[in-house]
mmCIF file of N, CA and C in Angstrom:
data_model
loop_
_atom_site.group_PDB
_atom_site.id
_atom_site.type_symbol
_atom_site.label_atom_id
_atom_site.label_comp_id
_atom_site.label_asym_id
_atom_site.label_seq_id
_atom_site.Cartn_x
_atom_site.Cartn_y
_atom_site.Cartn_z
ATOM 1 N N MET A 36 -23.974 -14.479 18.127
ATOM 2 C CA MET A 36 -22.800 -13.648 18.313
ATOM 3 C C MET A 36 -22.287 -13.194 16.956
ATOM 4 N N LYS A 37 -22.029 -11.887 16.827
ATOM 5 C CA LYS A 37 -21.374 -11.409 15.621
ATOM 6 C C LYS A 37 -19.943 -11.918 15.611
ATOM 7 N N ARG A 38 -19.474 -12.238 14.461
ATOM 8 C CA ARG A 38 -18.079 -12.676 14.334
ATOM 9 C C ARG A 38 -17.318 -11.590 13.594
ATOM 10 N N VAL A 39 -17.028 -11.742 12.328
ATOM 11 C CA VAL A 39 -16.320 -10.708 11.571
ATOM 12 C C VAL A 39 -17.306 -9.618 11.173
ATOM 13 N N THR A 40 -16.922 -8.369 11.400
ATOM 14 C CA THR A 40 -17.780 -7.235 11.050
ATOM 15 C C THR A 40 -17.211 -6.403 9.912
ATOM 16 N N GLY A 41 -16.022 -6.724 9.438
ATOM 17 C CA GLY A 41 -15.413 -5.984 8.332
ATOM 18 C C GLY A 41 -13.950 -6.356 8.189
ATOM 19 N N ILE A 42 -13.320 -5.746 7.220
ATOM 20 C CA ILE A 42 -11.884 -5.935 7.007
ATOM 21 C C ILE A 42 -11.162 -4.782 7.687
ATOM 22 N N GLY A 43 -10.308 -5.120 8.639
ATOM 23 C CA GLY A 43 -9.538 -4.104 9.347
ATOM 24 C C GLY A 43 -8.263 -3.729 8.626
ATOM 25 N N GLY A 44 -7.723 -4.640 7.829
ATOM 26 C CA GLY A 44 -6.494 -4.323 7.123
ATOM 27 C C GLY A 44 -6.059 -5.419 6.181
ATOM 28 N N ILE A 45 -5.270 -5.024 5.214
ATOM 29 C CA ILE A 45 -4.639 -5.932 4.262
ATOM 30 C C ILE A 45 -3.141 -5.679 4.378
ATOM 31 N N PHE A 46 -2.408 -6.716 4.722
ATOM 32 C CA PHE A 46 -0.967 -6.590 4.919
ATOM 33 C C PHE A 46 -0.281 -7.593 4.006
ATOM 34 N N PHE A 47 0.807 -7.177 3.359
ATOM 35 C CA PHE A 47 1.495 -8.078 2.447
ATOM 36 C C PHE A 47 2.987 -7.821 2.469
ATOM 37 N N LYS A 48 3.741 -8.851 2.106
ATOM 38 C CA LYS A 48 5.196 -8.760 2.091
ATOM 39 C C LYS A 48 5.665 -8.099 0.795
ATOM 40 N N ALA A 49 6.752 -7.350 0.901
ATOM 41 C CA ALA A 49 7.342 -6.679 -0.261
ATOM 42 C C ALA A 49 8.853 -6.726 -0.137
ATOM 43 N N LYS A 50 9.545 -6.858 -1.271
ATOM 44 C CA LYS A 50 11.009 -6.843 -1.260
ATOM 45 C C LYS A 50 11.527 -5.490 -0.803
ATOM 46 N N ASP A 51 10.852 -4.421 -1.209
ATOM 47 C CA ASP A 51 11.231 -3.062 -0.824
ATOM 48 C C ASP A 51 9.953 -2.307 -0.469
ATOM 49 N N PRO A 52 9.486 -2.429 0.789
ATOM 50 C CA PRO A 52 8.208 -1.828 1.162
ATOM 51 C C PRO A 52 8.117 -0.328 0.892
ATOM 52 N N LYS A 53 9.181 0.410 1.134
ATOM 53 C CA LYS A 53 9.134 1.864 0.909
ATOM 54 C C LYS A 53 8.955 2.192 -0.567
ATOM 55 N N ALA A 54 9.713 1.526 -1.435
ATOM 56 C CA ALA A 54 9.602 1.786 -2.873
ATOM 57 C C ALA A 54 8.228 1.351 -3.398
ATOM 58 N N LEU A 55 7.746 0.224 -2.926
ATOM 59 C CA LEU A 55 6.447 -0.252 -3.387
ATOM 60 C C LEU A 55 5.325 0.673 -2.910
ATOM 61 N N THR A 56 5.434 1.127 -1.673
ATOM 62 C CA THR A 56 4.453 2.076 -1.146
ATOM 63 C C THR A 56 4.433 3.336 -1.991
ATOM 64 N N GLU A 57 5.601 3.830 -2.353
ATOM 65 C CA GLU A 57 5.688 5.041 -3.190
ATOM 66 C C GLU A 57 5.061 4.797 -4.562
ATOM 67 N N TRP A 58 5.274 3.617 -5.149
ATOM 68 C CA TRP A 58 4.661 3.296 -6.437
ATOM 69 C C TRP A 58 3.136 3.355 -6.330
ATOM 70 N N TYR A 59 2.588 2.739 -5.282
ATOM 71 C CA TYR A 59 1.138 2.765 -5.084
ATOM 72 C C TYR A 59 0.629 4.194 -4.855
ATOM 73 N N ARG A 60 1.414 5.002 -4.149
ATOM 74 C CA ARG A 60 1.013 6.388 -3.910
ATOM 75 C C ARG A 60 0.973 7.170 -5.222
ATOM 76 N N VAL A 61 2.034 7.068 -5.992
ATOM 77 C CA VAL A 61 2.155 7.835 -7.236
ATOM 78 C C VAL A 61 1.179 7.333 -8.305
ATOM 79 N N HIS A 62 1.150 6.044 -8.530
ATOM 80 C CA HIS A 62 0.414 5.509 -9.675
ATOM 81 C C HIS A 62 -1.046 5.156 -9.401
ATOM 82 N N LEU A 63 -1.378 4.793 -8.164
ATOM 83 C CA LEU A 63 -2.758 4.432 -7.853
ATOM 84 C C LEU A 63 -3.424 5.402 -6.884
ATOM 85 N N GLY A 64 -2.668 6.376 -6.398
ATOM 86 C CA GLY A 64 -3.237 7.380 -5.519
ATOM 87 C C GLY A 64 -3.532 6.891 -4.119
ATOM 88 N N VAL A 65 -2.878 5.821 -3.683
ATOM 89 C CA VAL A 65 -3.077 5.337 -2.319
ATOM 90 C C VAL A 65 -2.606 6.425 -1.354
ATOM 91 N N PRO A 66 -3.462 6.833 -0.418
ATOM 92 C CA PRO A 66 -3.130 7.943 0.483
ATOM 93 C C PRO A 66 -2.189 7.520 1.613
ATOM 94 N N VAL A 67 -0.917 7.380 1.296
ATOM 95 C CA VAL A 67 0.083 6.904 2.253
ATOM 96 C C VAL A 67 0.260 7.923 3.373
ATOM 97 N N GLU A 68 0.274 7.420 4.610
ATOM 98 C CA GLU A 68 0.439 8.271 5.781
ATOM 99 C C GLU A 68 1.855 8.139 6.334
ATOM 100 N N ALA A 69 2.218 8.978 7.275
ATOM 101 C CA ALA A 69 3.573 9.027 7.818
ATOM 102 C C ALA A 69 4.038 7.681 8.391
ATOM 103 N N TRP A 70 3.116 6.853 8.884
ATOM 104 C CA TRP A 70 3.505 5.573 9.471
ATOM 105 C C TRP A 70 3.837 4.514 8.421
ATOM 106 N N GLY A 71 3.653 4.833 7.128
ATOM 107 C CA GLY A 71 4.091 3.941 6.065
ATOM 108 C C GLY A 71 3.005 3.165 5.354
ATOM 109 N N GLY A 72 1.767 3.289 5.782
ATOM 110 C CA GLY A 72 0.662 2.607 5.131
ATOM 111 C C GLY A 72 -0.465 3.591 4.880
ATOM 112 N N ALA A 73 -1.631 3.077 4.571
ATOM 113 C CA ALA A 73 -2.796 3.923 4.301
ATOM 114 C C ALA A 73 -3.958 3.461 5.168
ATOM 115 N N ALA A 74 -4.840 4.387 5.476
ATOM 116 C CA ALA A 74 -6.043 4.076 6.242
ATOM 117 C C ALA A 74 -7.243 4.545 5.426
ATOM 118 N N PHE A 75 -8.020 3.599 4.932
ATOM 119 C CA PHE A 75 -9.221 3.913 4.170
ATOM 120 C C PHE A 75 -10.400 3.949 5.132
ATOM 121 N N ARG A 76 -11.014 5.106 5.283
ATOM 122 C CA ARG A 76 -12.138 5.259 6.205
ATOM 123 C C ARG A 76 -13.434 4.840 5.525
ATOM 124 N N TRP A 77 -14.401 4.315 6.315
ATOM 125 C CA TRP A 77 -15.610 3.777 5.715
ATOM 126 C C TRP A 77 -16.817 3.841 6.639
ATOM 127 N N ALA A 78 -17.944 3.608 6.024
ATOM 128 C CA ALA A 78 -19.225 3.537 6.737
ATOM 129 C C ALA A 78 -19.970 2.293 6.242
ATOM 130 N N SER A 79 -20.904 1.799 7.071
ATOM 131 C CA SER A 79 -21.701 0.632 6.699
ATOM 132 C C SER A 79 -23.051 0.731 7.391
ATOM 133 N N PRO A 80 -23.997 -0.145 7.048
ATOM 134 C CA PRO A 80 -25.285 -0.118 7.754
ATOM 135 C C PRO A 80 -25.128 -0.294 9.269
ATOM 136 N N ASP A 81 -24.142 -1.095 9.683
ATOM 137 C CA ASP A 81 -23.880 -1.268 11.109
ATOM 138 C C ASP A 81 -23.084 -0.107 11.700
ATOM 139 N N ASN A 82 -22.604 0.769 10.843
ATOM 140 C CA ASN A 82 -21.711 1.844 11.261
ATOM 141 C C ASN A 82 -22.026 3.109 10.461
ATOM 142 N N PRO A 83 -23.228 3.658 10.573
ATOM 143 C CA PRO A 83 -23.625 4.791 9.731
ATOM 144 C C PRO A 83 -22.796 6.055 9.948
ATOM 145 N N SER A 84 -22.144 6.179 11.081
ATOM 146 C CA SER A 84 -21.310 7.364 11.317
ATOM 147 C C SER A 84 -20.006 7.300 10.527
ATOM 148 N N GLY A 85 -19.669 6.138 10.005
ATOM 149 C CA GLY A 85 -18.433 5.988 9.237
ATOM 150 C C GLY A 85 -17.205 5.793 10.093
ATOM 151 N N ALA A 86 -17.381 5.527 11.395
ATOM 152 C CA ALA A 86 -16.222 5.297 12.255
ATOM 153 C C ALA A 86 -15.555 3.993 11.864
ATOM 154 N N GLY A 87 -14.286 4.032 11.591
ATOM 155 C CA GLY A 87 -13.532 2.838 11.258
ATOM 156 C C GLY A 87 -12.699 3.031 10.009
ATOM 157 N N THR A 88 -11.726 2.174 9.866
ATOM 158 C CA THR A 88 -10.826 2.242 8.728
ATOM 159 C C THR A 88 -10.441 0.829 8.300
ATOM 160 N N THR A 89 -9.951 0.724 7.085
ATOM 161 C CA THR A 89 -9.263 -0.468 6.622
ATOM 162 C C THR A 89 -7.838 -0.031 6.334
ATOM 163 N N ALA A 90 -6.889 -0.661 6.998
ATOM 164 C CA ALA A 90 -5.482 -0.322 6.815
ATOM 165 C C ALA A 90 -4.910 -1.103 5.640
ATOM 166 N N TRP A 91 -3.957 -0.506 4.987
ATOM 167 C CA TRP A 91 -3.215 -1.128 3.882
ATOM 168 C C TRP A 91 -1.758 -0.893 4.200
ATOM 169 N N ASN A 92 -0.943 -1.973 4.215
ATOM 170 C CA ASN A 92 0.437 -1.774 4.633
ATOM 171 C C ASN A 92 1.356 -2.879 4.133
ATOM 172 N N PRO A 93 2.380 -2.532 3.341
ATOM 173 C CA PRO A 93 3.402 -3.514 2.983
ATOM 174 C C PRO A 93 4.352 -3.737 4.168
ATOM 175 N N PHE A 94 4.805 -4.958 4.324
ATOM 176 C CA PHE A 94 5.788 -5.331 5.342
ATOM 177 C C PHE A 94 7.055 -5.813 4.646
ATOM 178 N N ALA A 95 8.159 -5.813 5.342
ATOM 179 C CA ALA A 95 9.410 -6.349 4.798
ATOM 180 C C ALA A 95 9.220 -7.816 4.422
ATOM 181 N N ALA A 96 9.879 -8.232 3.351
ATOM 182 C CA ALA A 96 9.740 -9.602 2.852
ATOM 183 C C ALA A 96 10.142 -10.640 3.894
ATOM 184 N N ASP A 97 11.031 -10.279 4.809
ATOM 185 C CA ASP A 97 11.502 -11.241 5.800
ATOM 186 C C ASP A 97 10.761 -11.150 7.136
ATOM 187 N N THR A 98 9.625 -10.448 7.172
ATOM 188 C CA THR A 98 8.867 -10.352 8.419
ATOM 189 C C THR A 98 8.407 -11.718 8.894
ATOM 190 N N ASP A 99 8.373 -11.902 10.203
ATOM 191 C CA ASP A 99 7.816 -13.140 10.738
ATOM 192 C C ASP A 99 6.431 -12.887 11.338
ATOM 193 N N TYR A 100 5.919 -11.679 11.143
ATOM 194 C CA TYR A 100 4.619 -11.313 11.712
ATOM 195 C C TYR A 100 3.479 -12.162 11.145
ATOM 196 N N PHE A 101 3.633 -12.655 9.911
ATOM 197 C CA PHE A 101 2.583 -13.460 9.292
ATOM 198 C C PHE A 101 2.721 -14.940 9.649
ATOM 199 N N GLY A 102 3.772 -15.307 10.362
ATOM 200 C CA GLY A 102 4.051 -16.691 10.711
ATOM 201 C C GLY A 102 3.080 -17.221 11.747
ATOM 202 N N PRO A 103 2.969 -18.506 11.855
ATOM 203 C CA PRO A 103 3.986 -19.486 11.509
ATOM 204 C C PRO A 103 3.946 -19.949 10.056
ATOM 205 N N GLY A 104 2.943 -19.614 9.292
ATOM 206 C CA GLY A 104 2.868 -20.045 7.891
ATOM 207 C C GLY A 104 3.811 -19.259 7.004
ATOM 208 N N GLN A 105 3.800 -19.572 5.733
ATOM 209 C CA GLN A 105 4.674 -18.927 4.753
ATOM 210 C C GLN A 105 3.926 -17.977 3.830
ATOM 211 N N SER A 106 2.695 -17.666 4.141
ATOM 212 C CA SER A 106 1.879 -16.824 3.281
ATOM 213 C C SER A 106 2.489 -15.433 3.128
ATOM 214 N N PRO A 107 2.422 -14.857 1.923
ATOM 215 C CA PRO A 107 2.963 -13.511 1.707
ATOM 216 C C PRO A 107 1.983 -12.405 2.093
ATOM 217 N N PHE A 108 0.853 -12.768 2.699
ATOM 218 C CA PHE A 108 -0.137 -11.759 3.069
ATOM 219 C C PHE A 108 -0.806 -12.148 4.383
ATOM 220 N N MET A 109 -1.497 -11.188 4.980
ATOM 221 C CA MET A 109 -2.331 -11.466 6.139
ATOM 222 C C MET A 109 -3.490 -10.475 6.111
ATOM 223 N N VAL A 110 -4.681 -10.987 6.344
ATOM 224 C CA VAL A 110 -5.866 -10.140 6.411
ATOM 225 C C VAL A 110 -6.191 -9.922 7.888
ATOM 226 N N ASN A 111 -6.505 -8.680 8.229
ATOM 227 C CA ASN A 111 -6.932 -8.309 9.579
ATOM 228 C C ASN A 111 -8.444 -8.143 9.511
ATOM 229 N N TYR A 112 -9.157 -8.931 10.315
ATOM 230 C CA TYR A 112 -10.613 -8.884 10.334
ATOM 231 C C TYR A 112 -11.084 -8.153 11.586
ATOM 232 N N ARG A 113 -11.992 -7.180 11.409
ATOM 233 C CA ARG A 113 -12.614 -6.514 12.551
ATOM 234 C C ARG A 113 -13.607 -7.479 13.170
ATOM 235 N N VAL A 114 -13.640 -7.517 14.504
ATOM 236 C CA VAL A 114 -14.579 -8.375 15.217
ATOM 237 C C VAL A 114 -15.250 -7.565 16.320
ATOM 238 N N ALA A 115 -16.411 -8.030 16.755
ATOM 239 C CA ALA A 115 -17.187 -7.312 17.758
ATOM 240 C C ALA A 115 -16.711 -7.615 19.185
ATOM 241 N N ASP A 116 -16.328 -8.858 19.459
ATOM 242 C CA ASP A 116 -15.926 -9.260 20.814
ATOM 243 C C ASP A 116 -14.827 -10.305 20.672
ATOM 244 N N LEU A 117 -13.582 -9.853 20.719
ATOM 245 C CA LEU A 117 -12.444 -10.734 20.454
ATOM 246 C C LEU A 117 -12.406 -11.935 21.392
ATOM 247 N N HIS A 118 -12.510 -11.705 22.693
ATOM 248 C CA HIS A 118 -12.378 -12.815 23.641
ATOM 249 C C HIS A 118 -13.477 -13.861 23.445
ATOM 250 N N ALA A 119 -14.701 -13.431 23.197
ATOM 251 C CA ALA A 119 -15.792 -14.378 22.957
ATOM 252 C C ALA A 119 -15.563 -15.156 21.664
ATOM 253 N N LEU A 120 -15.095 -14.482 20.629
ATOM 254 C CA LEU A 120 -14.845 -15.160 19.361
ATOM 255 C C LEU A 120 -13.713 -16.174 19.497
ATOM 256 N N LEU A 121 -12.627 -15.795 20.170
ATOM 257 C CA LEU A 121 -11.523 -16.738 20.354
ATOM 258 C C LEU A 121 -11.985 -17.970 21.126
ATOM 259 N N ALA A 122 -12.810 -17.768 22.150
ATOM 260 C CA ALA A 122 -13.346 -18.907 22.911
ATOM 261 C C ALA A 122 -14.195 -19.800 22.008
ATOM 262 N N ALA A 123 -15.037 -19.191 21.176
ATOM 263 C CA ALA A 123 -15.878 -19.970 20.256
ATOM 264 C C ALA A 123 -15.016 -20.747 19.264
ATOM 265 N N LEU A 124 -13.990 -20.104 18.721
ATOM 266 C CA LEU A 124 -13.116 -20.773 17.757
ATOM 267 C C LEU A 124 -12.384 -21.951 18.406
ATOM 268 N N ARG A 125 -11.922 -21.763 19.629
ATOM 269 C CA ARG A 125 -11.260 -22.866 20.336
ATOM 270 C C ARG A 125 -12.236 -24.032 20.530
ATOM 271 N N SER A 126 -13.477 -23.708 20.922
ATOM 272 C CA SER A 126 -14.461 -24.774 21.157
ATOM 273 C C SER A 126 -14.839 -25.490 19.866
ATOM 274 N N GLU A 127 -14.645 -24.830 18.738
ATOM 275 C CA GLU A 127 -14.935 -25.436 17.432
ATOM 276 C C GLU A 127 -13.734 -26.198 16.867
ATOM 277 N N GLY A 128 -12.631 -26.226 17.635
ATOM 278 C CA GLY A 128 -11.454 -26.987 17.211
ATOM 279 C C GLY A 128 -10.513 -26.230 16.295
ATOM 280 N N CYS A 129 -10.669 -24.922 16.192
ATOM 281 C CA CYS A 129 -9.786 -24.128 15.329
ATOM 282 C C CYS A 129 -8.411 -23.956 15.970
ATOM 283 N N ASN A 130 -7.419 -23.693 15.140
ATOM 284 C CA ASN A 130 -6.039 -23.481 15.580
ATOM 285 C C ASN A 130 -5.871 -22.008 15.973
ATOM 286 N N VAL A 131 -6.163 -21.693 17.223
ATOM 287 C CA VAL A 131 -6.083 -20.331 17.732
ATOM 288 C C VAL A 131 -4.706 -20.114 18.354
ATOM 289 N N VAL A 132 -4.043 -19.021 17.979
ATOM 290 C CA VAL A 132 -2.752 -18.677 18.565
ATOM 291 C C VAL A 132 -2.984 -18.296 20.026
ATOM 292 N N ASP A 133 -2.173 -18.851 20.906
ATOM 293 C CA ASP A 133 -2.354 -18.644 22.347
ATOM 294 C C ASP A 133 -1.694 -17.332 22.780
ATOM 295 N N LYS A 134 -2.234 -16.217 22.274
ATOM 296 C CA LYS A 134 -1.697 -14.897 22.594
ATOM 297 C C LYS A 134 -2.760 -13.867 22.241
ATOM 298 N N VAL A 135 -2.927 -12.875 23.084
ATOM 299 C CA VAL A 135 -3.787 -11.735 22.800
ATOM 300 C C VAL A 135 -3.004 -10.487 23.164
ATOM 301 N N ASP A 136 -2.974 -9.518 22.269
ATOM 302 C CA ASP A 136 -2.335 -8.230 22.545
ATOM 303 C C ASP A 136 -3.428 -7.193 22.759
ATOM 304 N N GLU A 137 -3.301 -6.410 23.816
ATOM 305 C CA GLU A 137 -4.251 -5.338 24.098
ATOM 306 C C GLU A 137 -3.466 -4.044 24.285
ATOM 307 N N SER A 138 -3.904 -2.984 23.585
ATOM 308 C CA SER A 138 -3.240 -1.684 23.670
ATOM 309 C C SER A 138 -4.259 -0.602 23.349
ATOM 310 N N GLU A 139 -3.794 0.620 23.258
ATOM 311 C CA GLU A 139 -4.680 1.725 22.881
ATOM 312 C C GLU A 139 -5.221 1.560 21.465
ATOM 313 N N PHE A 140 -4.637 0.661 20.675
ATOM 314 C CA PHE A 140 -5.084 0.410 19.308
ATOM 315 C C PHE A 140 -6.174 -0.654 19.246
ATOM 316 N N GLY A 141 -6.473 -1.287 20.367
ATOM 317 C CA GLY A 141 -7.501 -2.305 20.420
ATOM 318 C C GLY A 141 -6.958 -3.635 20.902
ATOM 319 N N LYS A 142 -7.731 -4.688 20.655
ATOM 320 C CA LYS A 142 -7.371 -6.044 21.059
ATOM 321 C C LYS A 142 -7.101 -6.867 19.805
ATOM 322 N N PHE A 143 -6.024 -7.637 19.836
ATOM 323 C CA PHE A 143 -5.610 -8.424 18.683
ATOM 324 C C PHE A 143 -5.443 -9.889 19.082
ATOM 325 N N GLY A 144 -5.953 -10.782 18.247
ATOM 326 C CA GLY A 144 -5.766 -12.212 18.402
ATOM 327 C C GLY A 144 -5.578 -12.815 17.012
ATOM 328 N N TRP A 145 -5.207 -14.085 16.960
ATOM 329 C CA TRP A 145 -4.910 -14.711 15.671
ATOM 330 C C TRP A 145 -5.421 -16.137 15.624
ATOM 331 N N VAL A 146 -5.780 -16.554 14.433
ATOM 332 C CA VAL A 146 -6.193 -17.925 14.173
ATOM 333 C C VAL A 146 -5.510 -18.359 12.876
ATOM 334 N N ILE A 147 -5.164 -19.634 12.796
ATOM 335 C CA ILE A 147 -4.534 -20.197 11.596
ATOM 336 C C ILE A 147 -5.602 -20.985 10.851
ATOM 337 N N ASP A 148 -5.821 -20.643 9.573
ATOM 338 C CA ASP A 148 -6.853 -21.354 8.810
ATOM 339 C C ASP A 148 -6.350 -22.735 8.385
ATOM 340 N N PRO A 149 -7.221 -23.589 7.828
ATOM 341 C CA PRO A 149 -6.814 -24.956 7.467
ATOM 342 C C PRO A 149 -5.696 -25.034 6.429
ATOM 343 N N GLU A 150 -5.439 -23.940 5.701
ATOM 344 C CA GLU A 150 -4.349 -23.956 4.720
ATOM 345 C C GLU A 150 -3.079 -23.310 5.258
ATOM 346 N N GLY A 151 -3.069 -22.982 6.551
ATOM 347 C CA GLY A 151 -1.864 -22.451 7.176
ATOM 348 C C GLY A 151 -1.720 -20.938 7.136
ATOM 349 N N ASN A 152 -2.748 -20.218 6.674
ATOM 350 C CA ASN A 152 -2.698 -18.760 6.642
ATOM 351 C C ASN A 152 -3.071 -18.197 8.006
ATOM 352 N N LYS A 153 -2.293 -17.248 8.473
ATOM 353 C CA LYS A 153 -2.583 -16.595 9.746
ATOM 354 C C LYS A 153 -3.559 -15.451 9.489
ATOM 355 N N ALA A 154 -4.655 -15.429 10.232
ATOM 356 C CA ALA A 154 -5.637 -14.342 10.141
ATOM 357 C C ALA A 154 -5.594 -13.579 11.454
ATOM 358 N N GLU A 155 -5.534 -12.265 11.340
ATOM 359 C CA GLU A 155 -5.525 -11.417 12.524
ATOM 360 C C GLU A 155 -6.951 -10.978 12.829
ATOM 361 N N LEU A 156 -7.342 -11.089 14.102
ATOM 362 C CA LEU A 156 -8.669 -10.688 14.549
ATOM 363 C C LEU A 156 -8.493 -9.461 15.425
ATOM 364 N N TRP A 157 -9.242 -8.401 15.126
ATOM 365 C CA TRP A 157 -9.033 -7.122 15.789
ATOM 366 C C TRP A 157 -10.342 -6.550 16.300
ATOM 367 N N GLU A 158 -10.403 -6.329 17.597
ATOM 368 C CA GLU A 158 -11.509 -5.613 18.194
ATOM 369 C C GLU A 158 -11.047 -4.186 18.404
ATOM 370 N N PRO A 159 -11.533 -3.247 17.579
ATOM 371 C CA PRO A 159 -11.059 -1.868 17.705
ATOM 372 C C PRO A 159 -11.486 -1.250 19.030
ATOM 373 N N PRO A 160 -10.801 -0.179 19.427
ATOM 374 C CA PRO A 160 -11.236 0.535 20.623
ATOM 375 C C PRO A 160 -12.645 1.084 20.442
ATOM 376 N N ALA A 161 -13.352 1.297 21.521
ATOM 377 C CA ALA A 161 -14.716 1.845 21.448
ATOM 378 C C ALA A 161 -14.735 3.107 20.610
ATOM 379 N N GLY A 162 -15.736 3.225 19.756
ATOM 380 C CA GLY A 162 -15.908 4.418 18.925
ATOM 381 C C GLY A 162 -15.135 4.406 17.625
ATOM 382 N N GLN A 163 -14.387 3.353 17.381
ATOM 383 C CA GLN A 163 -13.623 3.279 16.119
ATOM 384 C C GLN A 163 -14.172 2.180 15.265
#
């Protein structure tokens, strides 16, 4: 079974997400979009058409989205089959968050690593 197939996003806390986003846009050329982050499009041997993106997005410093840990960042990993991977992780004794979100943006699940960092697992919609 394929597990992680790429990085879906890098999310981090910022004291002033809007100002920091603007700094990255101006000084590093990050292509900030209207929703407040950036989407870097890519291709790979498993994805020769280039369908897919890696999101970059600052969050408010007081967000609880990265919880239950205290980490100032969260990595979103693309996966091939979220439900199968979550089942495998549970059977391996991993700390899997008992929640799955499904929407037009795909399927999302979470696991907490041994150091308390929350990792987001994302199965994108077909064709993305």
